[in-house]
Amino acid sequence: MKIIVLMKQVANKDAILRINRDATWIEEGDLSFEVNESDGYALEESLRLKEKHGGEVVVCTMGAQRAKSVIKDALARGADRAIHVVKDDLLNLTPYAGAKILAEAIRGEQPDLVMTGLQSDDNGFAQTGVILAELLGLPHATIVIEVDASGEQLRVKRELESGWYQWYTMPKPALLTIQSGISQIRYATLKGIMAAKKKEIKEVAPAATDPAAPSQRVTKVYFPQKTKQTQFLGDGNAKAGAAQLAEKLRSEARVF
Amino acid sequence: MSAVADEKKIVAGGSFLIEERAPAEIFTPEDFTEEHRMIGETTREFMDKEVRPREPELEQHRWDISRELLRHAGELGLIGATVPEEYGGLGLDQVSGGIVGEHLGRSASFATTMGAQSGIGLLPILFYGTEAAKKKYLPKIASGELVTAYALTEAGSGSDALAAKATARLSEDGTHYVLNGEKMWITNGGFADVFVVFAKVDGDKFTGFVVERQEGLTNGADEHKMGIKGSSTTALILSDVKTPVENLLGEVGKGHKIAFNILNIGRFKLGAMCGGGMKLMVSESVRYANERHQFGKPISSFGAIKHKLAEMSIKTWVGESMIYRTLGLIDSSLTDTATPEAKLRAIEEYAAECSIIKVALSEYCGFTADEMVQIYGGYGYSADYPAEAAYRDARINRIFEGTNEINRMLIPGMLMKRAISGQLALLPAAQKLMEEVLSPALQSFDEDEEPLAAEMKLAQNAKKVALMTLGTAAQKYMTKLADQQEILLGVADIIIDTYAMESAILRAQKLVASQGEEKAARYLDMVRVFTNDAVERVETSARNVLAAMSEGDELRTLLAALRRFVKRTPSNTVAARQRVAEVVIQANRYAY
């Protein structure tokens, strides 16, 4: 089974973020970066499937040269080889445009399974995987927490809302977006780290973007403004006030 | 291809004192490879996720957990990082070993356990064991299957290790040795399977052995210690304990070589562990200082706290510069195919540097822990907060692997020994310096534009001060120099600060070359502050030492030379420290 795992490099979760001078994005100069959390679980799931069923795990990352550390890390944990789509500026890429570039980069691989995290920790669109499935002509399942690839068909367990789950059977090949926290991610052993040095990392240029494709431009980035506001409910009528309060707690504060 | 030699061109150990180095010549953490970085990540992750959460259990003496963690560390490759592949290790360079050591320092207790397991309990077998012993023990030690301990110290012989009373005698059939005696302060003593034991054959031949746990080998109860409570420390009783002749380490009567050489390695590893511990302490201190509000502001906004955070960061960074400079020296003197013997020679070459690192880092670490308590204030004195344990844990570092006093005295001692044997051209350099002292050349006042030129000049002059004091001492006391402990301690202080200054300056200059002066400004600040204070210390030590050794005209001449060497314009260290602190305050962690 050939599995392609899409992994993105994002700013470190613990980093203190500052907005850059032009207020177009965060200041990246002093930032440290890490693997997008759910992508790490996608990799772990791929490695487990490979251990069970054999095959190959190929990592694909789109990003600047610094994103190589994500690739190296995945190779050290056990991925077999990697494709690096070298692209400096991901910021003004819509999920569609990004998925399009990724689709061209991996189409020739003819994978049995494509895995990605359910969303990126920076943009959080949660769309790239789904659009990519469409572009590759593959069925997909999102927010997957368990994968059974032992049969002819793929069985996956999806997380629904309010503590509900769904077992779902789908044909192979397919694309799955993986939920965070579903397993214990393995360490990169020192042996794995040294072995990764010899593994192939293929650099590819991004396919030309379709000029007709929707594009986006980030015009301003700013921190959410904290404000304090006082509202008087019920206009002197305690009963009406209580009803309004309950409604606000439900719909605005969402405490129940 | 030419024949591969075991050793490449060697920068002579101790030669930093008489030679100048260019920034490009030294190894710095900025030279880490991607693999080095990942090795650090793996170790840090292991310590933070597996070890640190279990410290409370370790402190309950749950040695089954220590064993479990050692197995896990073994699986990851942390125990055998620098052990050759044929013995179950990974054959990595010393820098990799240092990086692992550094991150182990995030838990002082487990670092101690690992220090015995991967360092002093393993390396004697690797470097001095018979092939049979290496094949038998090393793979299982590297995997964590077997736990090791190092048993040198006895109740009556600590620093004076050769005064050990434990005995070993060859059995009548010549197949094994029988050991008797008592050992003290044995790390991992409570649960180790294999011990490196030193004992005297025929009453006087100090010798090393590998001994397995067996009937007759018992350990005492775990000691009640001030700190590192999550590591096992016990006495060890050997009562007619047998070990086969294949378990002899090196030659009979040559145990002292093993004991001292292994401690060299133990010393730089200890230094690296202190360095990693300090990074964690700075991070925790700055997080606390950012959260804790007094007078309506976070206490990190106050100059008094900034001063502390800056000084802690500076000592951490300077210490780190010294460690990796030295590890780089060792690695660059070795090829990939170097034999264990060659590695040992390379490390022995830098014995003085290893002692410098041990003393400097353990004291920087102690300072950092002390200031951490102070930043935490009342909470620093409470065992419910991390500063209290950090403070207690840090204290042992100045005692084990050779007390700092012993290590200090070793520094000038080892340099003099190398000078006398001709390995280090210290004496001609000292002679030349004395001429300069007697007939000073006119000082040049060229303003050098190079960043840190003034600091580098001071570091080079500090070498002259070191040579002047060491030369005067050698001349005055000749072969009796070893008895002059106060003088040796003072000279050692000068040498330590010299190595520290130069390592930090060279690293900062290398950063300027790679990142530009603007981005490297924070490092320049740290180096300027450190040099400013280090030169003060050098001057004080030199004055005390010189005044103790000479008088009258001679003293006046020497003091005049000293004044020339340490002449400086004080820089604004208050502003520089504030900028240094601001970096960690903004990042909310150690960020250099």
PDB file of C-alpha atoms in Angstrom, chain A residues 81-200:
ATOM      1  CA  ARG A  81      10.863   9.258   1.015  1.00  0.00           C
ATOM      2  CA  ALA A  82       9.590  12.751   0.438  1.00  0.00           C
ATOM      3  CA  ILE A  83       8.396  15.241  -2.131  1.00  0.00           C
ATOM      4  CA  HIS A  84       9.062  18.873  -1.342  1.00  0.00           C
ATOM      5  CA  VAL A  85       7.066  21.382  -3.361  1.00  0.00           C
ATOM      6  CA  VAL A  86       9.297  24.386  -2.906  1.00  0.00           C
ATOM      7  CA  LYS A  87       7.171  27.484  -2.586  1.00  0.00           C
ATOM      8  CA  ASP A  88       8.049  30.493  -0.480  1.00  0.00           C
ATOM      9  CA  ASP A  89       4.804  32.310  -0.105  1.00  0.00           C
ATOM     10  CA  LEU A  90       1.797  30.253   0.941  1.00  0.00           C
ATOM     11  CA  LEU A  91      -0.067  33.143   2.457  1.00  0.00           C
ATOM     12  CA  ASN A  92      -1.991  34.314  -0.565  1.00  0.00           C
ATOM     13  CA  LEU A  93      -2.826  30.826  -1.676  1.00  0.00           C
ATOM     14  CA  THR A  94      -6.479  29.827  -1.432  1.00  0.00           C
ATOM     15  CA  PRO A  95      -7.183  26.266  -0.301  1.00  0.00           C
ATOM     16  CA  TYR A  96      -8.166  25.531  -3.898  1.00  0.00           C
ATOM     17  CA  ALA A  97      -4.921  26.901  -5.349  1.00  0.00           C
ATOM     18  CA  GLY A  98      -2.888  25.031  -2.739  1.00  0.00           C
ATOM     19  CA  ALA A  99      -4.735  21.786  -3.343  1.00  0.00           C
ATOM     20  CA  LYS A 100      -4.256  22.228  -7.079  1.00  0.00           C
ATOM     21  CA  ILE A 101      -0.467  22.486  -6.703  1.00  0.00           C
ATOM     22  CA  LEU A 102      -0.398  19.498  -4.350  1.00  0.00           C
ATOM     23  CA  ALA A 103      -2.584  17.467  -6.733  1.00  0.00           C
ATOM     24  CA  GLU A 104      -0.144  18.019  -9.582  1.00  0.00           C
ATOM     25  CA  ALA A 105       2.792  17.139  -7.341  1.00  0.00           C
ATOM     26  CA  ILE A 106       1.408  13.768  -6.238  1.00  0.00           C
ATOM     27  CA  ARG A 107      -0.870  12.714  -9.108  1.00  0.00           C
ATOM     28  CA  GLY A 108       1.858  10.661 -10.768  1.00  0.00           C
ATOM     29  CA  GLU A 109       2.459   8.677  -7.594  1.00  0.00           C
ATOM     30  CA  GLN A 110      -0.925   6.914  -7.857  1.00  0.00           C
ATOM     31  CA  PRO A 111      -1.251   6.426  -4.099  1.00  0.00           C
ATOM     32  CA  ASP A 112      -3.615   3.947  -2.475  1.00  0.00           C
ATOM     33  CA  LEU A 113      -4.260   6.360   0.314  1.00  0.00           C
ATOM     34  CA  VAL A 114      -3.691  10.073   0.853  1.00  0.00           C
ATOM     35  CA  MET A 115      -3.675  11.289   4.428  1.00  0.00           C
ATOM     36  CA  THR A 116      -3.573  14.769   5.847  1.00  0.00           C
ATOM     37  CA  GLY A 117      -4.319  16.450   9.114  1.00  0.00           C
ATOM     38  CA  LEU A 118      -7.851  17.722   9.336  1.00  0.00           C
ATOM     39  CA  GLN A 119      -6.754  21.348   9.220  1.00  0.00           C
ATOM     40  CA  SER A 120      -3.691  23.526   9.553  1.00  0.00           C
ATOM     41  CA  ASP A 121      -2.981  25.257  12.833  1.00  0.00           C
ATOM     42  CA  ASP A 122      -2.205  28.561  11.113  1.00  0.00           C
ATOM     43  CA  ASN A 123      -4.952  29.186   8.550  1.00  0.00           C
ATOM     44  CA  GLY A 124      -7.367  26.575   9.817  1.00  0.00           C
ATOM     45  CA  PHE A 125      -9.364  26.374   6.572  1.00  0.00           C
ATOM     46  CA  ALA A 126      -9.851  22.575   6.823  1.00  0.00           C
ATOM     47  CA  GLN A 127     -10.497  22.575   3.097  1.00  0.00           C
ATOM     48  CA  THR A 128      -7.239  21.690   1.388  1.00  0.00           C
ATOM     49  CA  GLY A 129      -7.625  17.948   1.932  1.00  0.00           C
ATOM     50  CA  VAL A 130     -11.211  17.847   0.775  1.00  0.00           C
ATOM     51  CA  ILE A 131     -10.577  19.893  -2.370  1.00  0.00           C
ATOM     52  CA  LEU A 132      -7.513  17.803  -3.114  1.00  0.00           C
ATOM     53  CA  ALA A 133      -9.660  14.661  -2.992  1.00  0.00           C
ATOM     54  CA  GLU A 134     -11.975  16.213  -5.522  1.00  0.00           C
ATOM     55  CA  LEU A 135      -9.099  17.227  -7.796  1.00  0.00           C
ATOM     56  CA  LEU A 136      -7.626  13.732  -7.636  1.00  0.00           C
ATOM     57  CA  GLY A 137     -11.031  12.155  -8.182  1.00  0.00           C
ATOM     58  CA  LEU A 138     -10.872  10.303  -4.865  1.00  0.00           C
ATOM     59  CA  PRO A 139     -13.551   9.687  -2.250  1.00  0.00           C
ATOM     60  CA  HIS A 140     -12.745  11.257   1.087  1.00  0.00           C
ATOM     61  CA  ALA A 141     -13.615  11.139   4.753  1.00  0.00           C
ATOM     62  CA  THR A 142     -12.893  13.922   7.241  1.00  0.00           C
ATOM     63  CA  ILE A 143     -12.082  14.029  10.966  1.00  0.00           C
ATOM     64  CA  VAL A 144     -11.031  10.389  10.915  1.00  0.00           C
ATOM     65  CA  ILE A 145     -10.004   8.830  14.218  1.00  0.00           C
ATOM     66  CA  GLU A 146      -9.540   5.188  13.249  1.00  0.00           C
ATOM     67  CA  VAL A 147      -8.631   3.440  10.012  1.00  0.00           C
ATOM     68  CA  ASP A 148      -9.139  -0.215   9.144  1.00  0.00           C
ATOM     69  CA  ALA A 149      -7.473  -1.037   5.834  1.00  0.00           C
ATOM     70  CA  SER A 150      -7.481  -4.817   6.178  1.00  0.00           C
ATOM     71  CA  GLY A 151     -10.404  -5.482   3.859  1.00  0.00           C
ATOM     72  CA  GLU A 152     -11.167  -4.840   0.222  1.00  0.00           C
ATOM     73  CA  GLN A 153     -12.903  -1.659   1.276  1.00  0.00           C
ATOM     74  CA  LEU A 154     -11.678   0.949   3.684  1.00  0.00           C
ATOM     75  CA  ARG A 155     -13.467   1.264   7.025  1.00  0.00           C
ATOM     76  CA  VAL A 156     -12.953   4.501   8.884  1.00  0.00           C
ATOM     77  CA  LYS A 157     -14.336   5.888  12.105  1.00  0.00           C
ATOM     78  CA  ARG A 158     -15.262   9.548  11.963  1.00  0.00           C
ATOM     79  CA  GLU A 159     -15.822  11.938  14.803  1.00  0.00           C
ATOM     80  CA  LEU A 160     -19.200  13.616  14.615  1.00  0.00           C
ATOM     81  CA  GLU A 161     -20.530  16.237  16.962  1.00  0.00           C
ATOM     82  CA  SER A 162     -21.636  15.892  20.583  1.00  0.00           C
ATOM     83  CA  GLY A 163     -19.670  12.730  21.233  1.00  0.00           C
ATOM     84  CA  TRP A 164     -21.143  10.791  18.306  1.00  0.00           C
ATOM     85  CA  TYR A 165     -19.053   8.653  15.995  1.00  0.00           C
ATOM     86  CA  GLN A 166     -19.644   7.096  12.622  1.00  0.00           C
ATOM     87  CA  TRP A 167     -18.179   4.002  11.024  1.00  0.00           C
ATOM     88  CA  TYR A 168     -18.000   4.554   7.316  1.00  0.00           C
ATOM     89  CA  THR A 169     -17.071   2.169   4.530  1.00  0.00           C
ATOM     90  CA  MET A 170     -15.526   3.556   1.388  1.00  0.00           C
ATOM     91  CA  PRO A 171     -13.608   2.305  -1.648  1.00  0.00           C
ATOM     92  CA  LYS A 172      -9.866   2.590  -2.094  1.00  0.00           C
ATOM     93  CA  PRO A 173      -7.963   4.647  -3.124  1.00  0.00           C
ATOM     94  CA  ALA A 174      -9.193   7.439  -0.901  1.00  0.00           C
ATOM     95  CA  LEU A 175      -8.208  10.559   0.970  1.00  0.00           C
ATOM     96  CA  LEU A 176      -8.610  10.858   4.731  1.00  0.00           C
ATOM     97  CA  THR A 177      -8.193  13.875   6.952  1.00  0.00           C
ATOM     98  CA  ILE A 178      -7.039  12.824  10.403  1.00  0.00           C
ATOM     99  CA  GLN A 179      -8.028  14.194  13.797  1.00  0.00           C
ATOM    100  CA  SER A 180      -5.393  15.155  16.380  1.00  0.00           C
ATOM    101  CA  GLY A 181      -4.755  13.144  19.510  1.00  0.00           C
ATOM    102  CA  ILE A 182      -5.870   9.754  18.170  1.00  0.00           C
ATOM    103  CA  SER A 183      -2.671   7.898  19.026  1.00  0.00           C
ATOM    104  CA  GLN A 184       0.702   8.145  20.682  1.00  0.00           C
ATOM    105  CA  ILE A 185       3.097   9.613  18.131  1.00  0.00           C
ATOM    106  CA  ARG A 186       6.363   7.723  17.972  1.00  0.00           C
ATOM    107  CA  TYR A 187       9.691   9.382  18.627  1.00  0.00           C
ATOM    108  CA  ALA A 188      12.315  10.006  16.026  1.00  0.00           C
ATOM    109  CA  THR A 189      14.983   7.647  17.342  1.00  0.00           C
ATOM    110  CA  LEU A 190      18.619   8.597  16.919  1.00  0.00           C
ATOM    111  CA  LYS A 191      18.915   5.675  14.547  1.00  0.00           C
ATOM    112  CA  GLY A 192      15.968   6.951  12.549  1.00  0.00           C
ATOM    113  CA  ILE A 193      17.476  10.424  12.461  1.00  0.00           C
ATOM    114  CA  MET A 194      20.712   9.135  11.011  1.00  0.00           C
ATOM    115  CA  ALA A 195      18.889   6.818   8.574  1.00  0.00           C
ATOM    116  CA  ALA A 196      16.857   9.778   7.305  1.00  0.00           C
ATOM    117  CA  LYS A 197      20.022  11.312   5.902  1.00  0.00           C
ATOM    118  CA  LYS A 198      20.051   8.683   3.181  1.00  0.00           C
ATOM    119  CA  LYS A 199      16.379   8.915   2.217  1.00  0.00           C
ATOM    120  CA  GLU A 200      15.271  10.625  -0.964  1.00  0.00           C
TER     121      GLU A 200
END
